[in-house]
GROMACS .gro file of C-alpha atoms in nm:
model
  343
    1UNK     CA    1  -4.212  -4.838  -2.354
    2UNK     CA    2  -4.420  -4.528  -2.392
    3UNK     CA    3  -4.270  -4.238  -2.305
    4UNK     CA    4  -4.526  -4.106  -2.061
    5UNK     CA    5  -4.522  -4.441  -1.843
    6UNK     CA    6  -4.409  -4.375  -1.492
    7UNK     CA    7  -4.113  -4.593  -1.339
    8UNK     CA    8  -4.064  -4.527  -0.999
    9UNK     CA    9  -4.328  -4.470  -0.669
   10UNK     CA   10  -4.220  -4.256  -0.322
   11UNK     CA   11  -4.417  -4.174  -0.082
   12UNK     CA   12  -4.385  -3.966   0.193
   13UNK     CA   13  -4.524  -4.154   0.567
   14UNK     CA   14  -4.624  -3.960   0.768
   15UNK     CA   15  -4.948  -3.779   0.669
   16UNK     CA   16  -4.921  -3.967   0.376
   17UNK     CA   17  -4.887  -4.351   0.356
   18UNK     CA   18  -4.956  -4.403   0.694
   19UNK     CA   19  -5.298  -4.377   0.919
   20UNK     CA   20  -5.402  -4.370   1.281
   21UNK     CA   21  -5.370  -4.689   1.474
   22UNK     CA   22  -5.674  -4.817   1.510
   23UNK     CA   23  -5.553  -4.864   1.881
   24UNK     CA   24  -5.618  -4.516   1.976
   25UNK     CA   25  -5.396  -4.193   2.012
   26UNK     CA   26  -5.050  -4.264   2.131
   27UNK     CA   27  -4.994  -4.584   1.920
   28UNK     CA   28  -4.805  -4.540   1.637
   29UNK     CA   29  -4.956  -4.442   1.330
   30UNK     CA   30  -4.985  -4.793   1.043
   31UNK     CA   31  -5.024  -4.774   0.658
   32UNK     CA   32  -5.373  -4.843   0.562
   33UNK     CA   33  -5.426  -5.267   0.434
   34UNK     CA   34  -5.527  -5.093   0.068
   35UNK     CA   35  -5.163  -4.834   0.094
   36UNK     CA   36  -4.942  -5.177   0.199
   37UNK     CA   37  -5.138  -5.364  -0.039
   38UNK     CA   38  -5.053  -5.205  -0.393
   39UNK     CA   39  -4.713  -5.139  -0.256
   40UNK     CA   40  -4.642  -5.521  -0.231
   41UNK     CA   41  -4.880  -5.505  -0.612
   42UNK     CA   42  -4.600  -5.253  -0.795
   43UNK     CA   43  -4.346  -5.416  -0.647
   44UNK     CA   44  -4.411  -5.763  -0.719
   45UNK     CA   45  -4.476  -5.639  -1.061
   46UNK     CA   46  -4.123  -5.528  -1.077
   47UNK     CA   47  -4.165  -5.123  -1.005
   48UNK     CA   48  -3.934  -4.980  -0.812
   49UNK     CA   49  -4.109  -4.816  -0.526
   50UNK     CA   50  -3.904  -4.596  -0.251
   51UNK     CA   51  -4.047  -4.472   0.115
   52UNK     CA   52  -3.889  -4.131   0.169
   53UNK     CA   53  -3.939  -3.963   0.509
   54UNK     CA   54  -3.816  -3.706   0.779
   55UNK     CA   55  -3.803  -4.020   0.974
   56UNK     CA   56  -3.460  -4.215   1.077
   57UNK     CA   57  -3.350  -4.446   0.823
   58UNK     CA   58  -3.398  -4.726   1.154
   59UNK     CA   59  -3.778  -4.619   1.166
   60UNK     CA   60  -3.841  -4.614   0.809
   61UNK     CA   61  -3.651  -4.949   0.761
   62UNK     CA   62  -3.829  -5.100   1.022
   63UNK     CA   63  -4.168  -5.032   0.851
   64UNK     CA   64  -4.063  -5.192   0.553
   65UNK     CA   65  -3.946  -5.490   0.740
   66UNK     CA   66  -4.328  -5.451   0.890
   67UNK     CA   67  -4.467  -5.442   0.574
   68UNK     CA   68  -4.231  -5.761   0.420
   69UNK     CA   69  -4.146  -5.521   0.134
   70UNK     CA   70  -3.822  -5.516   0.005
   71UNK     CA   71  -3.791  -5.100  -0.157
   72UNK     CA   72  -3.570  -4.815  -0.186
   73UNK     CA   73  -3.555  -4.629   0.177
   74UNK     CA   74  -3.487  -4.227   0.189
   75UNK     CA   75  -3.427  -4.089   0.536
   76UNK     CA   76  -3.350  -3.813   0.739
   77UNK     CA   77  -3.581  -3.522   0.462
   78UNK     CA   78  -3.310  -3.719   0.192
   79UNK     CA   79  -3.035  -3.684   0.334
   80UNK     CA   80  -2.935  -4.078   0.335
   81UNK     CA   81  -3.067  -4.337   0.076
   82UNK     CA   82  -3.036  -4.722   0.128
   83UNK     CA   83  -3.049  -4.967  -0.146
   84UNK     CA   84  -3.330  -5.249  -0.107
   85UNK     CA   85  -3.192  -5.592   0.092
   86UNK     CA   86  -3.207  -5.828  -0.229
   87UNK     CA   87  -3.016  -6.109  -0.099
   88UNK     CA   88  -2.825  -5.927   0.150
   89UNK     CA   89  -2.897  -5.920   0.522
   90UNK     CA   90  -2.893  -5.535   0.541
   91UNK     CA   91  -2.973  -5.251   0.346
   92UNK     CA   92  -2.633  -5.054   0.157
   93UNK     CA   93  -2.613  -4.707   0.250
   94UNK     CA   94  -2.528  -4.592  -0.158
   95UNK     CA   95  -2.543  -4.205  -0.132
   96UNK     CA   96  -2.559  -3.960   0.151
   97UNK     CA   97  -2.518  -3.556   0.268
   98UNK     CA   98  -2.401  -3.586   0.594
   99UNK     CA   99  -2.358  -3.283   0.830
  100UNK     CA  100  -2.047  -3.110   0.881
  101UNK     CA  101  -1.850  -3.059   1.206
  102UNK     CA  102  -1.895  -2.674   1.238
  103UNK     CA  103  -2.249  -2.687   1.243
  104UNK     CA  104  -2.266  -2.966   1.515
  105UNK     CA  105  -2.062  -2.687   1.686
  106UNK     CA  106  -2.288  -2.412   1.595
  107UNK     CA  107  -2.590  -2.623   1.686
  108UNK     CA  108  -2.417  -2.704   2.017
  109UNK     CA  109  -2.361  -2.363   2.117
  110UNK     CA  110  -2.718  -2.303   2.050
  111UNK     CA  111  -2.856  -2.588   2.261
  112UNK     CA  112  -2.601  -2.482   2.554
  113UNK     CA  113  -2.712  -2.137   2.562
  114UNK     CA  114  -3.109  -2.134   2.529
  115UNK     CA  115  -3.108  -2.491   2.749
  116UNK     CA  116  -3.209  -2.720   2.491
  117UNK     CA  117  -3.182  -3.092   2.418
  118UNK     CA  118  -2.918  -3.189   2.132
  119UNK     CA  119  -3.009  -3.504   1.961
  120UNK     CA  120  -2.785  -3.629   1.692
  121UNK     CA  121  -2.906  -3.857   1.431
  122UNK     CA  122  -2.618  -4.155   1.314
  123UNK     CA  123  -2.745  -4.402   1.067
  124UNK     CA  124  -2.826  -4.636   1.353
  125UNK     CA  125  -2.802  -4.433   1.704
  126UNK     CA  126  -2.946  -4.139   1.843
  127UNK     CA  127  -2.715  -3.980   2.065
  128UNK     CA  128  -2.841  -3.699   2.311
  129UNK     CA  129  -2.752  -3.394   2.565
  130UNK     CA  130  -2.883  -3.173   2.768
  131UNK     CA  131  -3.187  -3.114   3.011
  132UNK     CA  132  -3.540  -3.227   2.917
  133UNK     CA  133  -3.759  -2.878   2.980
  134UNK     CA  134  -3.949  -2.886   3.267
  135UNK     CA  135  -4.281  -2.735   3.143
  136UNK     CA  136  -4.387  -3.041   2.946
  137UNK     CA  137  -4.560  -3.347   3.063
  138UNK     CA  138  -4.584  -3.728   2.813
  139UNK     CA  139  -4.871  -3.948   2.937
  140UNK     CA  140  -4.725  -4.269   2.871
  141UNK     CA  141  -5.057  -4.412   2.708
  142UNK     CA  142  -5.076  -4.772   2.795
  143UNK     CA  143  -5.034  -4.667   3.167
  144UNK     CA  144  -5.221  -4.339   3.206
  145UNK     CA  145  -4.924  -4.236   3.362
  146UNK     CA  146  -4.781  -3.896   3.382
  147UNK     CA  147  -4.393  -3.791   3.475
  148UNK     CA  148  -4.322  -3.443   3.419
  149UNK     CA  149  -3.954  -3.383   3.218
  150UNK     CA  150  -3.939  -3.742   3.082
  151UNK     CA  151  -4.137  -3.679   2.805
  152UNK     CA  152  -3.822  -3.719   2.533
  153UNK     CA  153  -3.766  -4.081   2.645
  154UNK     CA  154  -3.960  -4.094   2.346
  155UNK     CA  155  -3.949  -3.809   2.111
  156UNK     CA  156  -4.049  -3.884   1.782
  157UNK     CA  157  -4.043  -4.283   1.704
  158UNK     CA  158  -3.720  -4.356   1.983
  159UNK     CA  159  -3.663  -4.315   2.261
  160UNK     CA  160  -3.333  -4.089   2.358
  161UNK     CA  161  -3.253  -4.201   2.672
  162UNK     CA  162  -3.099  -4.523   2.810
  163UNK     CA  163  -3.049  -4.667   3.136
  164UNK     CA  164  -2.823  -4.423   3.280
  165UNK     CA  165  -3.090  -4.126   3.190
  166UNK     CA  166  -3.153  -3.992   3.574
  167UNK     CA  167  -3.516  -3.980   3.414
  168UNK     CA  168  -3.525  -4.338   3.373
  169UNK     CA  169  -3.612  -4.457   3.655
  170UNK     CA  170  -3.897  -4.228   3.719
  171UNK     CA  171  -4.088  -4.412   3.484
  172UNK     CA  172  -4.274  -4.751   3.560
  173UNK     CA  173  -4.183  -5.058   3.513
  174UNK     CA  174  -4.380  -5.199   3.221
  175UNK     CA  175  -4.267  -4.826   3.075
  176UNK     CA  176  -3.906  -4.913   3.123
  177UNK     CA  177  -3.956  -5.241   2.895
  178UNK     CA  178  -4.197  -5.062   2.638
  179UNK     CA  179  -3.842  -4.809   2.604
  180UNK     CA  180  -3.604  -5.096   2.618
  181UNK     CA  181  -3.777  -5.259   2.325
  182UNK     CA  182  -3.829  -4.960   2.144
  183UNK     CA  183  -3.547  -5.002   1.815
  184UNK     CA  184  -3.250  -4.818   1.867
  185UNK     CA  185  -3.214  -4.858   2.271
  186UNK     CA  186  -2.907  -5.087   2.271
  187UNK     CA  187  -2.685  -4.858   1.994
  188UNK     CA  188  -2.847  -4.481   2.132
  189UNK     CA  189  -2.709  -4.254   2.419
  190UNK     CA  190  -2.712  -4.011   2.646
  191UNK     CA  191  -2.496  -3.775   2.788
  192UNK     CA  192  -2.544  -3.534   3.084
  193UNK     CA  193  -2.301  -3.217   2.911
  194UNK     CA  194  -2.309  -3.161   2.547
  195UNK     CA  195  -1.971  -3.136   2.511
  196UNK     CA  196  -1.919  -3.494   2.564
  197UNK     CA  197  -2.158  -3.558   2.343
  198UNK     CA  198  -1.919  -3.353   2.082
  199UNK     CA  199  -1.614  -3.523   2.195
  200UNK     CA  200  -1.787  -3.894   2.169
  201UNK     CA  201  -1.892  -3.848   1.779
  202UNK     CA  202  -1.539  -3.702   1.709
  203UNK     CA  203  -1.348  -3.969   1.892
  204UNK     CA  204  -1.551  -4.215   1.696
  205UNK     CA  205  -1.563  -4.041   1.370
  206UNK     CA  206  -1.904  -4.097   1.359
  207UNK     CA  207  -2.132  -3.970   1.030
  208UNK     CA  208  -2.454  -3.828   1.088
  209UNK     CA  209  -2.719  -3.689   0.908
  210UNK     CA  210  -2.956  -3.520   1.112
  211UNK     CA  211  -2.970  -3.237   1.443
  212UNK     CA  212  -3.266  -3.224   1.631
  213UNK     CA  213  -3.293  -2.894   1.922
  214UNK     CA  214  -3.581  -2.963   2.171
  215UNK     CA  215  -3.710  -2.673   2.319
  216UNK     CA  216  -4.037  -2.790   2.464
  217UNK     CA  217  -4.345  -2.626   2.336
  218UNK     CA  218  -4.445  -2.267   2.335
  219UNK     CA  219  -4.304  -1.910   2.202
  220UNK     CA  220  -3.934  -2.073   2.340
  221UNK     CA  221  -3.927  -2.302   2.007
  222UNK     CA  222  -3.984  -2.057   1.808
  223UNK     CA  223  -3.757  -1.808   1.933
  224UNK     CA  224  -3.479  -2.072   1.899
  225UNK     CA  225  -3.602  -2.131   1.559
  226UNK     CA  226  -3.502  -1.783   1.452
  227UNK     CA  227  -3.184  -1.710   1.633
  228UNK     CA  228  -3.046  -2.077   1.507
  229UNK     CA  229  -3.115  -1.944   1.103
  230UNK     CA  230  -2.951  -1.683   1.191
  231UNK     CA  231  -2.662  -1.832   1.352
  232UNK     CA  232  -2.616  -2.108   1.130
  233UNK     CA  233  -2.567  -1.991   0.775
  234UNK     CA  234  -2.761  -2.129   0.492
  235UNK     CA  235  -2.489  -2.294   0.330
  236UNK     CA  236  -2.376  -2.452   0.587
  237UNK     CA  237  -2.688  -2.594   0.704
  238UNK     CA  238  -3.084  -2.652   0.595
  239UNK     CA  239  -3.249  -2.514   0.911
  240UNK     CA  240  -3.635  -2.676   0.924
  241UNK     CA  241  -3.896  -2.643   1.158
  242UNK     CA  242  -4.015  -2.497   1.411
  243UNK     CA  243  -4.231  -2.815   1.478
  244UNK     CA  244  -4.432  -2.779   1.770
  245UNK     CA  245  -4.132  -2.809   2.029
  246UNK     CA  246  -3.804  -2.889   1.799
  247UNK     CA  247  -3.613  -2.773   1.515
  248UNK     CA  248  -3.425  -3.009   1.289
  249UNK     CA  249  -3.104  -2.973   1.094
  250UNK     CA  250  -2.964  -3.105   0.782
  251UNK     CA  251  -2.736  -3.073   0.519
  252UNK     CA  252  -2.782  -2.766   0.314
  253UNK     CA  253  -2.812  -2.878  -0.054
  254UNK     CA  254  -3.068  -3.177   0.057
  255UNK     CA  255  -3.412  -3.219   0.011
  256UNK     CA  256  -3.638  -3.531  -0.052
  257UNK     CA  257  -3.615  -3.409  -0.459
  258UNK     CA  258  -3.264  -3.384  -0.431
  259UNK     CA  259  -3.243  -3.785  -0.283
  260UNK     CA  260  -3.496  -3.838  -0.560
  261UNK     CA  261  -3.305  -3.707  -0.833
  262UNK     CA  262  -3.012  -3.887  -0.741
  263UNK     CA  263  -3.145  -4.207  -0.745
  264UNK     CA  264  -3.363  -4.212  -1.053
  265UNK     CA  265  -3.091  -4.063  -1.255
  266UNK     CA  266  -2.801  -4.227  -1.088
  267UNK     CA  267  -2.933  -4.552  -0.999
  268UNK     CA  268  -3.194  -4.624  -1.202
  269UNK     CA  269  -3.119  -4.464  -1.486
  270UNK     CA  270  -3.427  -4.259  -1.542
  271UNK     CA  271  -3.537  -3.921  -1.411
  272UNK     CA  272  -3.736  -3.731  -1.140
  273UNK     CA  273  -3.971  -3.641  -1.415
  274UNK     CA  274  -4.089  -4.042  -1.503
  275UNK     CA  275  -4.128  -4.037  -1.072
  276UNK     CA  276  -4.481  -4.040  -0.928
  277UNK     CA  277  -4.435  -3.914  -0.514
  278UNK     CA  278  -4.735  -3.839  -0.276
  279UNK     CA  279  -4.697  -3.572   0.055
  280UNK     CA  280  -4.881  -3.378   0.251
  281UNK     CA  281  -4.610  -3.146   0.458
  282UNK     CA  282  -4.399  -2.884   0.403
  283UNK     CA  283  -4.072  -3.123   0.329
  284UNK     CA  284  -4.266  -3.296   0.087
  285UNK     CA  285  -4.261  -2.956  -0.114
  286UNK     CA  286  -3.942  -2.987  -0.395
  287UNK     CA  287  -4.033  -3.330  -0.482
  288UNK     CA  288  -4.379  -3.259  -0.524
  289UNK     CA  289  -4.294  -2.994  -0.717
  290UNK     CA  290  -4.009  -3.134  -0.942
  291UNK     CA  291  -4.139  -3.492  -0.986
  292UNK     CA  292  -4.352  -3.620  -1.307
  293UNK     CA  293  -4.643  -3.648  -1.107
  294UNK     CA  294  -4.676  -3.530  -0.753
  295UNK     CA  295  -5.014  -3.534  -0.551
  296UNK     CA  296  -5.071  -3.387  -0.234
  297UNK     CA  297  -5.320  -3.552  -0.023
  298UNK     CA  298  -5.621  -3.381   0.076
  299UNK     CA  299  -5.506  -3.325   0.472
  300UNK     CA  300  -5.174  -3.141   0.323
  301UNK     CA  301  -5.091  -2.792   0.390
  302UNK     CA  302  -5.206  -2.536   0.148
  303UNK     CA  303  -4.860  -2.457   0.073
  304UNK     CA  304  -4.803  -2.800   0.000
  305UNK     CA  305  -5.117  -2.827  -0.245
  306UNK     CA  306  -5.015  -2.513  -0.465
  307UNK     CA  307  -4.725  -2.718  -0.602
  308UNK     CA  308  -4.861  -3.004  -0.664
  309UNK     CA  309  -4.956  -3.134  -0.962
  310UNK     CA  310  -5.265  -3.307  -0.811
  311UNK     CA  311  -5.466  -3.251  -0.493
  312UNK     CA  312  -5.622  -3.560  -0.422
  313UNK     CA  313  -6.003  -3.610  -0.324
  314UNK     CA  314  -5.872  -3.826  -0.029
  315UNK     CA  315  -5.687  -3.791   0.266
  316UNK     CA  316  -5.421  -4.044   0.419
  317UNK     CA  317  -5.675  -4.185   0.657
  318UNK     CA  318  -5.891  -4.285   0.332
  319UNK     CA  319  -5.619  -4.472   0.173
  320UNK     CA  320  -5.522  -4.171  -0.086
  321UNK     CA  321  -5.187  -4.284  -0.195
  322UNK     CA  322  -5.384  -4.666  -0.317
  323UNK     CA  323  -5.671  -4.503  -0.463
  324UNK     CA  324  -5.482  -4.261  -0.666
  325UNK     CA  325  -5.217  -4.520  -0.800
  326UNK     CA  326  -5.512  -4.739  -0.871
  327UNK     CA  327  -5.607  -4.459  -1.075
  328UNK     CA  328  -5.280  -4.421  -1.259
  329UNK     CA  329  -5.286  -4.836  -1.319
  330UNK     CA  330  -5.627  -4.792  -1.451
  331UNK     CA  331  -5.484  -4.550  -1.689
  332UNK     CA  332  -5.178  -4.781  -1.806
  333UNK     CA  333  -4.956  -4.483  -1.657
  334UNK     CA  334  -4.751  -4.664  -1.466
  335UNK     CA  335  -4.497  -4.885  -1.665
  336UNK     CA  336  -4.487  -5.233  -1.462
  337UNK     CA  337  -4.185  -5.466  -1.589
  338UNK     CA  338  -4.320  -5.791  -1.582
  339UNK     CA  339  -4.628  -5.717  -1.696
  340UNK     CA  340  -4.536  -5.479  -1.995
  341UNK     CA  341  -4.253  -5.704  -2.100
  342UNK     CA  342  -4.500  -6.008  -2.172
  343UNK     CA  343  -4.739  -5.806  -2.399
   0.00000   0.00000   0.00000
């Protein structure tokens, strides 16, 4: 095999390998028919190919089930990595940084003083506390409906709340069935004080891998932003955001390169250096940076471009992350098993 043949694909989804919904604004965004197409190509041509993402490991999973396309999954910014299905019914959880208890107690002390929403990540649950701000109003899209301090039923790709949540029956009904069959409703919760929410993950020994404080939006989020760096200590925690109205949490030494590294040189018995990866945001930045290849799309920050080792011509909505491998095929860059073998 030549040495400069690449043997592993990741791509970041957000930004990246996924597009608007051709639906409109407030559907969730879909990977382009050309992205899901040469994904189901590499992999049917025996390359490994991974989807890392900031995302749950239950929303990235689920768009591989979407896709039928049986890959590596990398979730919470790397901090959890979950071998393909194979035969199995269910992906194996093979290597993970959880969080530690003090900083869910840091975090929580945080949240209770500056009135924020905790939400705590487990592999398949999100478990939440605390009041939804009152300053922020989530049209529900398919209704043109507006309720005013229910707008984290669905923050990010979950909703937070379930049946219990006094904001839960504010909402309409064909709302309350879009959040019922949203993934996650049956396994997440919610609790009215934070400190139950504490007590329930230690009574349960639960692991988790990710901290989420909702502010709302405005110079509040970013204020939190500062006083929790400075109240949780680097090497204790990774400290990310502020993103429009939260600020995420994770384990200090992890990183999508670091979840990278592990699994080409652990797993697959390669290295981040034979790894192509596409991103466009500012957690995309280390494996950009330390992979073989790493292209930022054309819609990426410009922090993000000045480490990468190619700035593509095309953004996500133009299909970057196909046209560019398509490039690298083209090129015989990319080593493909079952094709290579047979010459």
């Amino acid at each position: 095999m030549a040495a400069h043949k690449f043997e592993l694909v990741a791509t970041d989804l957000d930004g990246t390998f996924l597009a608007s919904n051709p639906l409109g604004r407030g559907h969730p965004d879909i990977p382009t028919d050309e992205n899901a197409e040469i994904f189901h190509e590499l992999h049917n041509h025996g390359l490994p190919v991974c989807m890392i993402s900031g995302r749950s490991y239950a929303a990235t999973a689920e768009m591989m089930d979407h896709l039928g396309l049986d890959a590596y999954v990398i979730s919470f910014h790397g901090a959890a990595i979950f071998s393909p299905k194979g035969d199995g019914q269910d992906r194996e959880l093979i290597k993970s940084w959880p969080l530690e208890a003090d900083m869910l107690h840091k975090a929580a002390s945080i949240a209770e003083k500056e009135g924020c929403t905790l939400m705590v990540y487990t592999k398949d649950s999100i478990l939440s506390a605390g009041n939804a701000p009152d300053n922020f109003t989530y049209k529900w899209p398919e209704h043109n409906h507006e309720t005013t301090g229910t707008w984290w039923a669905r923050v990010g790709e979950f909703p937070v709340m379930d049946e219990k949540h006094p904001a839960f029956e504010s909402l309409p009904s064909q709302s309350k069935e879009r959040v019922r069959s949203l993934p996650l409703m049956n396994n997440s919760k919610y609790f009215k004080e934070i400190s139950e929410l504490i007590q329930y993950i230690a009574k349960n020994s639960l692991m988790y891998f990710k901290c989420v404080l909702v502010t709302g939006p405005g110079q509040h989020c970013n204020e939190v932003h500062e006083k929790t760096k400075k109240h949780i200590p680097p090497d204790l925690a990774h400290v990310m955001g502020p993103f429009g109205y939260w600020i995420e949490v994770i384990h200090p030494e992890c990183n999508k390169a670091t979840a990278l590294r592990w699994l080409t040189e652990s797993r697959l018995g390669s290295s981040l250096t034979k790894c192509v990866t596409f991103g466009d945001g500012l957690n995309d930045i280390e494996m950009l940076r330390d992979a073989g290849i790493g292209i930022a799309m054309a819609n990426a920050s410009p922090e993000v471009k000045k480490v990468a080792s190619i700035v593509s011509e095309w953004a996500n909505e133009d299909s970057a992350v196909a046209r560019e491998l398509r490039k690298l095929m083209d090129e015989e860059r990319l080593y493909l098993p079952k094709i290579d073998r047979s010459r």
